[in-house]
Coordinates of C-alpha atoms in Angstrom, one line a residue:
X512 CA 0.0 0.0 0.0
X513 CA 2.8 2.1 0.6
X514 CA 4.4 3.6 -3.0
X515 CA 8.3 3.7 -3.2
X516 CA 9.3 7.5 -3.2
X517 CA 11.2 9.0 -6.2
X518 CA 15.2 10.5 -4.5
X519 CA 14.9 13.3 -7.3
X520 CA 13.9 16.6 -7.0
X521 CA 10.1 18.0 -7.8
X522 CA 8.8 21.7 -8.2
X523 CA 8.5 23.6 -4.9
X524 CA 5.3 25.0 -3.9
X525 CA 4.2 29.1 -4.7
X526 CA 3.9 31.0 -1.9
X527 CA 0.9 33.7 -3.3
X528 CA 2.9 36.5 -2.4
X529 CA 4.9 39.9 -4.4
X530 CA 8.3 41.0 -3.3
X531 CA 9.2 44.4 -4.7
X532 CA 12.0 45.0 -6.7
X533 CA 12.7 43.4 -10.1
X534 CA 16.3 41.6 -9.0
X535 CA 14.4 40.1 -5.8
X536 CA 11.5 39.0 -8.0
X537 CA 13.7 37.6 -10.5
X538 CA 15.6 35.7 -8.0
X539 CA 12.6 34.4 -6.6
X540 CA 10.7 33.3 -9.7
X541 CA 14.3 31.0 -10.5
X542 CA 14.4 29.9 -7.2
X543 CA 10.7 29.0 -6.7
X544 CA 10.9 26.8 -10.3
X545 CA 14.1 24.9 -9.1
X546 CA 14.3 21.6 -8.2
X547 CA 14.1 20.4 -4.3
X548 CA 16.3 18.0 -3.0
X549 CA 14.5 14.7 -1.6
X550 CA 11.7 12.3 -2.4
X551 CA 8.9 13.8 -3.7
X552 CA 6.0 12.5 -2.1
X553 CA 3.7 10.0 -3.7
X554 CA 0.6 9.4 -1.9
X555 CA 0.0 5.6 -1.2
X556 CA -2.0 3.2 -2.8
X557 CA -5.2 1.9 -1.6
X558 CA -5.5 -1.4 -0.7
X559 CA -6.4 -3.8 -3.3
X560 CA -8.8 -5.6 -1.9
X561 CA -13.1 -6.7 -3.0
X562 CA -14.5 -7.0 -0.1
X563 CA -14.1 -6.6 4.0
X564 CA -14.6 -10.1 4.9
X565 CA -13.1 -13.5 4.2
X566 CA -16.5 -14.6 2.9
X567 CA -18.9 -12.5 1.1
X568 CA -21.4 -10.8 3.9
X569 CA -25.5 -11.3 2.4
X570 CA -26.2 -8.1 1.0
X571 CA -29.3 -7.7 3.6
X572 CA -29.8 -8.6 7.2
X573 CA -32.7 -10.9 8.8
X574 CA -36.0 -8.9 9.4
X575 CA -37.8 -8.9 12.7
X576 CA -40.8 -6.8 14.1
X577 CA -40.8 -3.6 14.9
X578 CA -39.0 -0.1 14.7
X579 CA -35.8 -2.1 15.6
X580 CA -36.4 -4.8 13.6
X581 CA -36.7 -4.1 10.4
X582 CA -34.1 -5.6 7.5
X583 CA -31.0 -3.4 6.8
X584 CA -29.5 -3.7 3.0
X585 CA -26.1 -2.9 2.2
X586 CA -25.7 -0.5 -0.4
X587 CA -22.5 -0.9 -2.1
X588 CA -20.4 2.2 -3.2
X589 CA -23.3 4.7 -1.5
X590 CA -22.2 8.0 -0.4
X591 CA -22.6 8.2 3.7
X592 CA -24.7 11.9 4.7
X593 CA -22.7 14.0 6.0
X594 CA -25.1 14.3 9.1
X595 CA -25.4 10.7 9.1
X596 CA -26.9 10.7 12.3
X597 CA -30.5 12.0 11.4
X598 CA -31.0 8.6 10.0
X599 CA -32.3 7.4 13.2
X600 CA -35.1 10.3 12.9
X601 CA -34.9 11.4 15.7
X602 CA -34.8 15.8 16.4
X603 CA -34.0 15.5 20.0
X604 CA -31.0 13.1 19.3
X605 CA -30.1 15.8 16.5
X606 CA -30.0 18.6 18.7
X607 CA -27.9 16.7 21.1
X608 CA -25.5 15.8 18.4
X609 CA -25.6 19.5 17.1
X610 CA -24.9 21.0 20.7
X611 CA -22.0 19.2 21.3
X612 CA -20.0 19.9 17.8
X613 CA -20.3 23.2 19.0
X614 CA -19.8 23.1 22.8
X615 CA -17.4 20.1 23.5
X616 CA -14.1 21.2 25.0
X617 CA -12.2 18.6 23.1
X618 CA -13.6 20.3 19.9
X619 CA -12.6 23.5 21.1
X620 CA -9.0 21.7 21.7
X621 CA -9.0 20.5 18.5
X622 CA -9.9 23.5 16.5
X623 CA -7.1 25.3 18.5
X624 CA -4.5 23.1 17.6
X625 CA -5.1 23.7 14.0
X626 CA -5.1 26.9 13.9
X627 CA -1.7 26.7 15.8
X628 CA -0.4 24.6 12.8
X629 CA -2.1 26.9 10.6
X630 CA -0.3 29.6 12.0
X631 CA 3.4 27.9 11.9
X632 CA 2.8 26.8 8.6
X633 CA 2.5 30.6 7.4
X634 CA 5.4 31.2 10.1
X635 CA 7.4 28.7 8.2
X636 CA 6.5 30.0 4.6
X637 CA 8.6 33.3 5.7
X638 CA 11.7 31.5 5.7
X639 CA 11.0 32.0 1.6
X640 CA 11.8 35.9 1.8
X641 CA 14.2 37.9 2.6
X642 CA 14.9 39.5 5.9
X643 CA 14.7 42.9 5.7
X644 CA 15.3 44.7 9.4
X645 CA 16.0 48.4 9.8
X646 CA 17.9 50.5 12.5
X647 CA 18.5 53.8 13.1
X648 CA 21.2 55.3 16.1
X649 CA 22.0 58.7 17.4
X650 CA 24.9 59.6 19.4
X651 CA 26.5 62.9 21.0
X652 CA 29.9 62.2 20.9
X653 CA 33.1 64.4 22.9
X654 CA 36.4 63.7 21.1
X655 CA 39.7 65.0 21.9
X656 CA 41.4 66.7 18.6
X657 CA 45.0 65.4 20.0
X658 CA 44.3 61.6 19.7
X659 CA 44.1 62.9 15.7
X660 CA 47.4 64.3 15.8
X661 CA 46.3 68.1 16.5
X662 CA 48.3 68.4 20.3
X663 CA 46.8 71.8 22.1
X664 CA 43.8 71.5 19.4
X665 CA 41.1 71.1 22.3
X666 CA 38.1 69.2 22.1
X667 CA 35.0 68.4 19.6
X668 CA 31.8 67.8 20.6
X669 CA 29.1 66.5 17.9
X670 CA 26.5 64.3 16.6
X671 CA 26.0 61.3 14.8
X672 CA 22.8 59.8 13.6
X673 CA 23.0 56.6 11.4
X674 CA 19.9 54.9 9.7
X675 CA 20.0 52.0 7.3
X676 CA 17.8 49.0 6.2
X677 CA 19.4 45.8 6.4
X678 CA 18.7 42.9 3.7
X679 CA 19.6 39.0 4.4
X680 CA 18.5 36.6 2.0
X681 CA 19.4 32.7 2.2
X682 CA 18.9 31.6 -1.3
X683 CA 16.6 28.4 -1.4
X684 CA 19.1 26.2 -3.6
X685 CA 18.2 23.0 -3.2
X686 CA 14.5 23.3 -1.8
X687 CA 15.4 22.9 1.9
X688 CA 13.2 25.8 3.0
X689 CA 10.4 24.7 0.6
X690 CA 10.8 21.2 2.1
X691 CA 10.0 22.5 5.5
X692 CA 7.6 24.3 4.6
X693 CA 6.1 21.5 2.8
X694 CA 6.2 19.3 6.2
X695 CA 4.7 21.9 8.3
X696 CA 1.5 21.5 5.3
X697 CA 1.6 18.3 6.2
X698 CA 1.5 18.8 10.1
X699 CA -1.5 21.2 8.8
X700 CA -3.2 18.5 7.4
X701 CA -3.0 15.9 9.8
X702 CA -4.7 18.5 12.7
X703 CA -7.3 18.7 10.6
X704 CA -7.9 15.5 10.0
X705 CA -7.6 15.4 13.7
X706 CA -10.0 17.8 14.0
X707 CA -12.7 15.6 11.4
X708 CA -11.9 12.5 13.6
X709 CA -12.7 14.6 16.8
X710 CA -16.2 15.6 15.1
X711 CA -16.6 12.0 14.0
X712 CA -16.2 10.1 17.2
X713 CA -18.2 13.3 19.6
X714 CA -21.3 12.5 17.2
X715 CA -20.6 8.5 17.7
X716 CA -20.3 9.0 21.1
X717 CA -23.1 11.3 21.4
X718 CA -25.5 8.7 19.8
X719 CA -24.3 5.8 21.3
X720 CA -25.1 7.1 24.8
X721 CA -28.1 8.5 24.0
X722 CA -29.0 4.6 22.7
X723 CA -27.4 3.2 25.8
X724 CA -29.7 5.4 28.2
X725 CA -32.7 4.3 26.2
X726 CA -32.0 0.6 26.7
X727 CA -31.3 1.3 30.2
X728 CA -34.7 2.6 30.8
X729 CA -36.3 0.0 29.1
X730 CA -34.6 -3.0 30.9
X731 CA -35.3 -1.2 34.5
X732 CA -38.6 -0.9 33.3
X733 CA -38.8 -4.5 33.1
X734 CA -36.9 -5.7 35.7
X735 CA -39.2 -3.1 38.0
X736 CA -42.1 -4.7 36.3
X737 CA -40.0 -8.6 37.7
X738 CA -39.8 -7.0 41.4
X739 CA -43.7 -6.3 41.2
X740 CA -44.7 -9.7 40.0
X741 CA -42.1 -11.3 42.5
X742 CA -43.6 -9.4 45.2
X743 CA -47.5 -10.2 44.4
X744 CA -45.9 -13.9 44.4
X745 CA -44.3 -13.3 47.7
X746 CA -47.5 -12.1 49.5
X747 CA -49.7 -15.1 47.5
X748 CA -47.2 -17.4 49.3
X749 CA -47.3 -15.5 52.8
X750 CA -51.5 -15.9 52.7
X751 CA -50.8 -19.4 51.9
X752 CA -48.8 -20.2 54.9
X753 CA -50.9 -18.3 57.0
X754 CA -53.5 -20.8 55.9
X755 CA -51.1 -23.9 56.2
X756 CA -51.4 -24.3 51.7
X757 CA -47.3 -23.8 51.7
X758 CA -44.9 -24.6 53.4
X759 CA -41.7 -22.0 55.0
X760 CA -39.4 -23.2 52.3
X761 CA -41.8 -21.7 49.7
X762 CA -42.2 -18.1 51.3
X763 CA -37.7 -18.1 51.7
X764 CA -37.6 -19.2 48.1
X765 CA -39.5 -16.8 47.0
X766 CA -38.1 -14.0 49.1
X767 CA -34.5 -15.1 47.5
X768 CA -35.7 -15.3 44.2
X769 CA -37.2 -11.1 44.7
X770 CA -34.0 -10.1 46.5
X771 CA -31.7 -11.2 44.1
X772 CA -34.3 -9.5 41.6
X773 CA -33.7 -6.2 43.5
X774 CA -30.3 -6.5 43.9
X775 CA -30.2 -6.4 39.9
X776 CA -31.2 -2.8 39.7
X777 CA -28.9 -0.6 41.5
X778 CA -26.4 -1.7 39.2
X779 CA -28.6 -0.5 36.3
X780 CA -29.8 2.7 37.8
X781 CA -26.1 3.2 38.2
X782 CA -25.2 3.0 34.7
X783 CA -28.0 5.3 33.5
X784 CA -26.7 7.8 36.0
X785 CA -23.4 7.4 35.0
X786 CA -24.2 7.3 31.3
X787 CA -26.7 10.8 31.8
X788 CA -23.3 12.1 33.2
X789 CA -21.3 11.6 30.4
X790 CA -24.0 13.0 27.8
X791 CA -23.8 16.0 29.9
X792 CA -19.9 16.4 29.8
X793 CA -20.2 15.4 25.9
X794 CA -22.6 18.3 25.6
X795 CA -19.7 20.7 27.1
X796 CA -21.6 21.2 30.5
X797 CA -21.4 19.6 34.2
X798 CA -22.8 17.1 35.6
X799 CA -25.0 18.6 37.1
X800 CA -26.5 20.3 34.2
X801 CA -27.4 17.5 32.8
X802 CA -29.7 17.8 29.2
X803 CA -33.7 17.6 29.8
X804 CA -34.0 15.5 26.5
X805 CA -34.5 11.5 28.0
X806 CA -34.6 8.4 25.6
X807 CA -36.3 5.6 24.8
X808 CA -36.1 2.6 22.4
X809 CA -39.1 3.7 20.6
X810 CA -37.6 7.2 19.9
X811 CA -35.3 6.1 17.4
X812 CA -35.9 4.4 13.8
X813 CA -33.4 1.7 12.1
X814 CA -32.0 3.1 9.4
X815 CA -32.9 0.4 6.4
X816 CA -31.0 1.8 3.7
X817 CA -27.0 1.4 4.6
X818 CA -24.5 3.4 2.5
X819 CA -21.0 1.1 2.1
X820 CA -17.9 2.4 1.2
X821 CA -16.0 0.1 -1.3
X822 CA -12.6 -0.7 0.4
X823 CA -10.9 1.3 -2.0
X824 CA -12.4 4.3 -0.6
X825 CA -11.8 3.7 2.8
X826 CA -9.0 4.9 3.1
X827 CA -10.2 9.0 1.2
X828 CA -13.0 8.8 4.3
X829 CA -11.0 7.9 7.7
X830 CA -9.7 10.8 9.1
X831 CA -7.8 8.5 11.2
X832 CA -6.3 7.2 7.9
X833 CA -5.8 10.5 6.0
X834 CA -3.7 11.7 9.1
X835 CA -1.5 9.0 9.3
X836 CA -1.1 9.7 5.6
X837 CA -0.2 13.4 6.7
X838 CA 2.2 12.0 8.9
X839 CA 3.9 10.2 6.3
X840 CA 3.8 13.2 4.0
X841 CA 5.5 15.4 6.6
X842 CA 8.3 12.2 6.9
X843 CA 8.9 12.3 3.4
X844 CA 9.9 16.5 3.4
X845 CA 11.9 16.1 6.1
X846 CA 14.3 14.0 4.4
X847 CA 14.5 16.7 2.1
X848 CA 15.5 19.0 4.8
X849 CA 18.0 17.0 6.0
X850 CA 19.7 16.4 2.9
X851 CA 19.3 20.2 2.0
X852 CA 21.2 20.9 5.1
X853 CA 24.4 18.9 4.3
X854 CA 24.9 21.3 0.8
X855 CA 26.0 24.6 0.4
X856 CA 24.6 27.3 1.8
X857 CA 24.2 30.6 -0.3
X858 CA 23.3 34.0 1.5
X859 CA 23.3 37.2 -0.5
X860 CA 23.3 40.1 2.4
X861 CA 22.8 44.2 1.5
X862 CA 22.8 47.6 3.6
X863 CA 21.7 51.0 2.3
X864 CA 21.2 54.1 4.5
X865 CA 22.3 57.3 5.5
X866 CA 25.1 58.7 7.9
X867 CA 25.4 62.5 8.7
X868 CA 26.0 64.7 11.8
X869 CA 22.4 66.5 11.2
X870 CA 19.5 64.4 11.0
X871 CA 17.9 66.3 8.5
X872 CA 20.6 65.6 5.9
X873 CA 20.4 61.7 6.0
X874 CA 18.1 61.4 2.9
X875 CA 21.0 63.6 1.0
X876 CA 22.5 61.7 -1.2
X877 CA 26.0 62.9 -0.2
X878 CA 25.3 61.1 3.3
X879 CA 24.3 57.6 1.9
X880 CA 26.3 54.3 2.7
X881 CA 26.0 51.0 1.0
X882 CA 26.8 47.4 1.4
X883 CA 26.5 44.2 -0.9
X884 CA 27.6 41.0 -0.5
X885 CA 27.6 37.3 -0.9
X886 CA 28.7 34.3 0.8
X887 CA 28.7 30.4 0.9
X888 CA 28.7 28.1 3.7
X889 CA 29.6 24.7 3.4
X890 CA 29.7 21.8 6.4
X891 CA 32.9 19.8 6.2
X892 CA 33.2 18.2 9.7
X893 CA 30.6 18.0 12.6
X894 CA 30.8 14.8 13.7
X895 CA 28.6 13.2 11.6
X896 CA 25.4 14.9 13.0
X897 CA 24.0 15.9 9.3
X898 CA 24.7 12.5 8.0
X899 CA 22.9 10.4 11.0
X900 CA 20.1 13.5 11.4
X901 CA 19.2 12.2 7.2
X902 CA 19.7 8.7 8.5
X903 CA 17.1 9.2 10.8
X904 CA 15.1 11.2 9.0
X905 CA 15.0 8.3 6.7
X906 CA 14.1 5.9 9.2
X907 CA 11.1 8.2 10.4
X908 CA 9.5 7.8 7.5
X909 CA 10.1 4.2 7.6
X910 CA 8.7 4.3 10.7
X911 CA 5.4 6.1 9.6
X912 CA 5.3 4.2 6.4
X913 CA 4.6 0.8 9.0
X914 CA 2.2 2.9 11.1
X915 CA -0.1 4.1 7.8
X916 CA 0.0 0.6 7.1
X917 CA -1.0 -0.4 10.4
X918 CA -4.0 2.2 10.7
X919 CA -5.4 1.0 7.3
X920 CA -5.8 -2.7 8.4
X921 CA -7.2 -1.7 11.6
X922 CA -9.7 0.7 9.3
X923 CA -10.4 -2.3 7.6
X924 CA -10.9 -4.8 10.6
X925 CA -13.4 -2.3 12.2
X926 CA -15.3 -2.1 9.1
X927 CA -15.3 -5.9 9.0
X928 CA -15.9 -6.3 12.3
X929 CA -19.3 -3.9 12.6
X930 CA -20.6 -5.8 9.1
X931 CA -20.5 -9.2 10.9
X932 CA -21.9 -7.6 14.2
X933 CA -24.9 -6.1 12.3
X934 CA -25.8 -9.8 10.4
X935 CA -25.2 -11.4 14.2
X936 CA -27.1 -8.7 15.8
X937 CA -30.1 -8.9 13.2
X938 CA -30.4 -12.9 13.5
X939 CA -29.8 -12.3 17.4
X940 CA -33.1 -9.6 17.5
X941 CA -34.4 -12.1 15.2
X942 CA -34.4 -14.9 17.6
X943 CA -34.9 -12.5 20.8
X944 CA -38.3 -11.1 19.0
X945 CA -40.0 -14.8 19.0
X946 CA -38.8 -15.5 22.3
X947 CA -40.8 -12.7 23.3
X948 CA -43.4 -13.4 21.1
X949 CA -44.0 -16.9 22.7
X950 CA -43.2 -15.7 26.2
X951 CA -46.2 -13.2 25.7
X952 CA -48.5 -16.3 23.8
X953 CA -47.6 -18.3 27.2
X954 CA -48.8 -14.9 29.0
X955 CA -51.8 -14.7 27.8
X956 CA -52.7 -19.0 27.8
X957 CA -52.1 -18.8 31.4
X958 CA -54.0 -15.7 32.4
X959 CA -57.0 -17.6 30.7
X960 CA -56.4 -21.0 32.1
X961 CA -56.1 -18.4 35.9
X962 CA -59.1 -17.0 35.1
X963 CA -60.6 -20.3 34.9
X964 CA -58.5 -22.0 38.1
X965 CA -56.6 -23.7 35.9
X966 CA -53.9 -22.8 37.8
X967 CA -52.5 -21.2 41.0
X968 CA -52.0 -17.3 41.1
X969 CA -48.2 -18.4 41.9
X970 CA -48.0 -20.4 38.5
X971 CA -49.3 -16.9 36.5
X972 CA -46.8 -15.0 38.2
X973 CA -43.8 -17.4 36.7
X974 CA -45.4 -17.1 33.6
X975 CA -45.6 -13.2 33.9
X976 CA -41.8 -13.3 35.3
X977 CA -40.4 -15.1 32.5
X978 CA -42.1 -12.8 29.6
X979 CA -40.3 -9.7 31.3
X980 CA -36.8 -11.3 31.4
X981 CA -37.2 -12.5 27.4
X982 CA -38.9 -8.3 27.1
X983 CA -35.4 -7.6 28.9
X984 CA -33.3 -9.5 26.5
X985 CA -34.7 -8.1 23.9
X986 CA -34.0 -5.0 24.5
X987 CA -30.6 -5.2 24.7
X988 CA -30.4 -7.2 21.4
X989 CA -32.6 -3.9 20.0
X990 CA -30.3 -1.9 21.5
X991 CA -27.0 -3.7 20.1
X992 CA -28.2 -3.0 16.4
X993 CA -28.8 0.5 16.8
X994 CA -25.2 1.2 18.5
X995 CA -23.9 -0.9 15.6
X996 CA -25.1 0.7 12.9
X997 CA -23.9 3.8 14.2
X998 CA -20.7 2.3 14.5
X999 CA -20.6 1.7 11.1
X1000 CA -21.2 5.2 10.1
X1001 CA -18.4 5.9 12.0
X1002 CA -15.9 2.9 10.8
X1003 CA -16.8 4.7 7.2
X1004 CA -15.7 7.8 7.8
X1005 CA -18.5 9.5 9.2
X1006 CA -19.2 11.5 5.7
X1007 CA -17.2 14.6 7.1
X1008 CA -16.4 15.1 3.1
X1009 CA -19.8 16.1 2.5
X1010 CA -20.8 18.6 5.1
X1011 CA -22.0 21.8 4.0
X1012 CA -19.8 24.7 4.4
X1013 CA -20.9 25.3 7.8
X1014 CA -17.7 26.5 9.7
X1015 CA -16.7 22.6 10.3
X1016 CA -16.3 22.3 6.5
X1017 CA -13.8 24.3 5.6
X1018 CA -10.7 23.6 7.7
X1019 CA -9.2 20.9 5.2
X1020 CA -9.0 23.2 3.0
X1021 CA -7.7 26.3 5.1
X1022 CA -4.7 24.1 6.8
X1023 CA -3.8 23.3 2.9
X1024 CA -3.5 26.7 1.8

């Protein structure tokens, strides 16, 4: 995946700006069209794969009842929204999504650190002008005539005002300054692909909670709706052996089986209050300003149409992948640099300005002052520090060659891995759905066979008891294939590439400019 970089030079990158001065122009315009030393960088390939999976995945999954259940199809080479997350139609979950892009403090983070790079990257594009520095003295000055040769001649008291602009130019020869300049782009570039990924895994996060809390409710719904039938069962046992129909044994058994019932829901009170927590922190705010928006299962919709990014793709929609990429982009120019920095150096230096005992009379042209000159610096022994500082330049790219390569298998496991969750978690809902299905049937046999005396009150409330466990079950199963599909809208990329231009679309291209 990785291409073999080309050791020649390439054309170094126009900096958008005028000098004045035709000489300076001229030098630039030669300068800016000469070759730089290093690789030129050659973005990698994408992988050459079909598919994500060692065996083709069906192109739709299982069906089942309801909002949660319905059949998801796969639809090769669709484009993801960029707002994918107002597939699951739902406005408060939108506005939750919506307030945190624009109030989390890892955003705000984010954003800062690429306008730092932003900023160093136009700091850095400097180095491609001259330096021009001015500086202007004044002195009062007491001499004594006899240390010229004039003994008895007394002293001489005057002034001396000097003001000259200084000119310092490093000529870019062999592209080192355009190198650097072309690796602090690339440090550009990957914060904002930082930036995208921070935007992509707030939303995920935000929607993933938000489905958590709702499956929360749900299953302490049920399991409070266990306690209540485990406690009508309790009392139904008591009045029995009060009136010698059961025996102690029964009323202890049935007191365990409601305690261990109850001990079930602090733990999932606990989570919902832990999970409401972090929405509130995701949402930029305390905990204890926690958002008045509260979920449920039936709040949300499945999407049914799934966009899916050919493999090829992939690796244009990660920001986790285009960074890396960045990464290896910056590698690659600083190899340049290095090499740049074991070659001659050419600085062409100037001074014009005025010197004169009156200050009026230092735009005369009788008090001017001038300088030109040029010089060459060459290394010829330090040690060897240019020479191992290339080598491990070198090696850094190397190393960031095996990391890109690294992040797009690990893009391509994830997507791999939430496909095969979403077929497992449809045939699990599946399954779950005529559980519950039968559980209720079983309800509703025995409440007419109670109604009749078919059997004991006791027998009902088993019945009743194992319909909310399957009811809790499937909850979570309904819960799993929501937080999946989201994580596959995340694995993708998140569609950051077609947001409008919004004030979160346009940092890509700013950091590139």
């Amino acid at each position: 995946m990785i291409s073999p970089v080309d050791n020649r030079g390439g054309s170094g990158d126009p900096t958008g700006r005028v000098w004045s001065g035709r000489a300076v122009a001229a030098v630039a315009a030669a300068l800016l069209g000469a070759c730089a030393v290093g690789p030129d960088f050659q973005r990698p390939q994408a992988p050459q794969v079909q598919g994500y999976t060692a065996a083709p995945l069906p192109q739709k999954t299982a069906a089942g009842a309801g909002r949660a259940g319905g059949a998801q199809t796969f639809v090769n080479g669709a484009d993801i929204p960029a707002q994918w997350w107002t597939l699951f139609h739902s406005s408060k979950l939108d506005a939750l999504v919506e307030q945190a892009l624009k109030s989390n403090a890892d955003v705000a983070a984010a954003q800062a650190a690429l306008r730092q790079a932003h900023e160093n990257l136009l700091a850095q594009q400097g180095g491609l002008f001259p330096s021009v520095s001015g500086n202007a003295t004044g002195n009062r000055e007491k001499v004594s005539l006899a240390s010229y040769g004039l003994p008895g001649g007394g002293d001489e008291i005057y002034n001396l005002f000097n003001a000259t602009v200084n000119v310092s130019y490093t000529l870019d020869v062999w592209g080192g300054v355009r190198r650097g300049v072309e690796a602090q782009r690339a440090q550009a570039e990957y914060q904002s692909f930082q930036l995208e990924g921070t935007y992509l895994t707030l939303s995920a996060n935000v929607v993933t909670t938000a489905i958590q809390e709702a499956s929360l409710r749900g299953q302490i719904a049920a399991t409070q709706a266990i306690v209540d039938a485990d406690r009508k069962q309790l009392e139904t046992v008591q009045r029995q052996l009060a009136l010698g129909g059961a025996a102690r044994l029964d009323v202890l058994t049935q007191k365990t089986q409601l305690t261990g019932v109850l001990a079930t829901l602090p733990p999932l009170q606990k989570q919902l209050q832990q999970n409401r927590d972090l929405l509130a922190v995701l949402l930029g705010q305390p905990p204890s300003q926690q958002p008045a928006a509260q979920f449920e299962l039936d709040d949300l919709q499945l999407p049914q149409q799934v966009p899916l990014s050919l493999p090829s793709r992939l690796v244009e929609q990660r920001p986790d992948v285009r960074a890396q990429e960045s990464l290896l982009h910056q590698a690659s120019a600083q190899i340049g640099v290095a090499t740049a920095n074991m070659l001659p150096q050419f600085t062409v230096t100037g001074q014009f300005g005025g010197t004169s005992t009156n200050i009026s009379d230092l735009l005369k042209s009788s008090s001017n002052i001038w300088s030109l000159g040029a010089g060459i610096t060459q290394p010829i022994f330090d040690g060897g520090q240019l020479l191992h500082k290339k080598r491990a330049a070198v090696a850094a790219y190397d190393q960031a060659a095996a990391q890109y390569r690294s992040t797009v298998l690990g893009a391509l496991r994830n997507v791999a891995d939430t496909l095969q969750a979403l077929q497992a978690d449809a045939d699990a809902l599946n399954a779950q759905d005529q559980a519950v299905e039968a559980a209720a049937d079983t309800l509703k046999v025995a409440h007419s066979r109670y109604a009749a005396g078919s059997i004991s009150a006791i027998e009902l409330l088993v019945v009743e008891r194992a319909y909310q466990q399957a009811r809790i079950a499937q909850l979570q199963a309904q819960a799993a294939r929501y937080a999946d599909t989201a994580a596959l809208f995340q694995a993708l990329g998140g569609g950051w590439w077609n947001r409008a231009a919004d004030g979160r679309a346009t940092h890509v291209a700013a950091a590139t400019r």
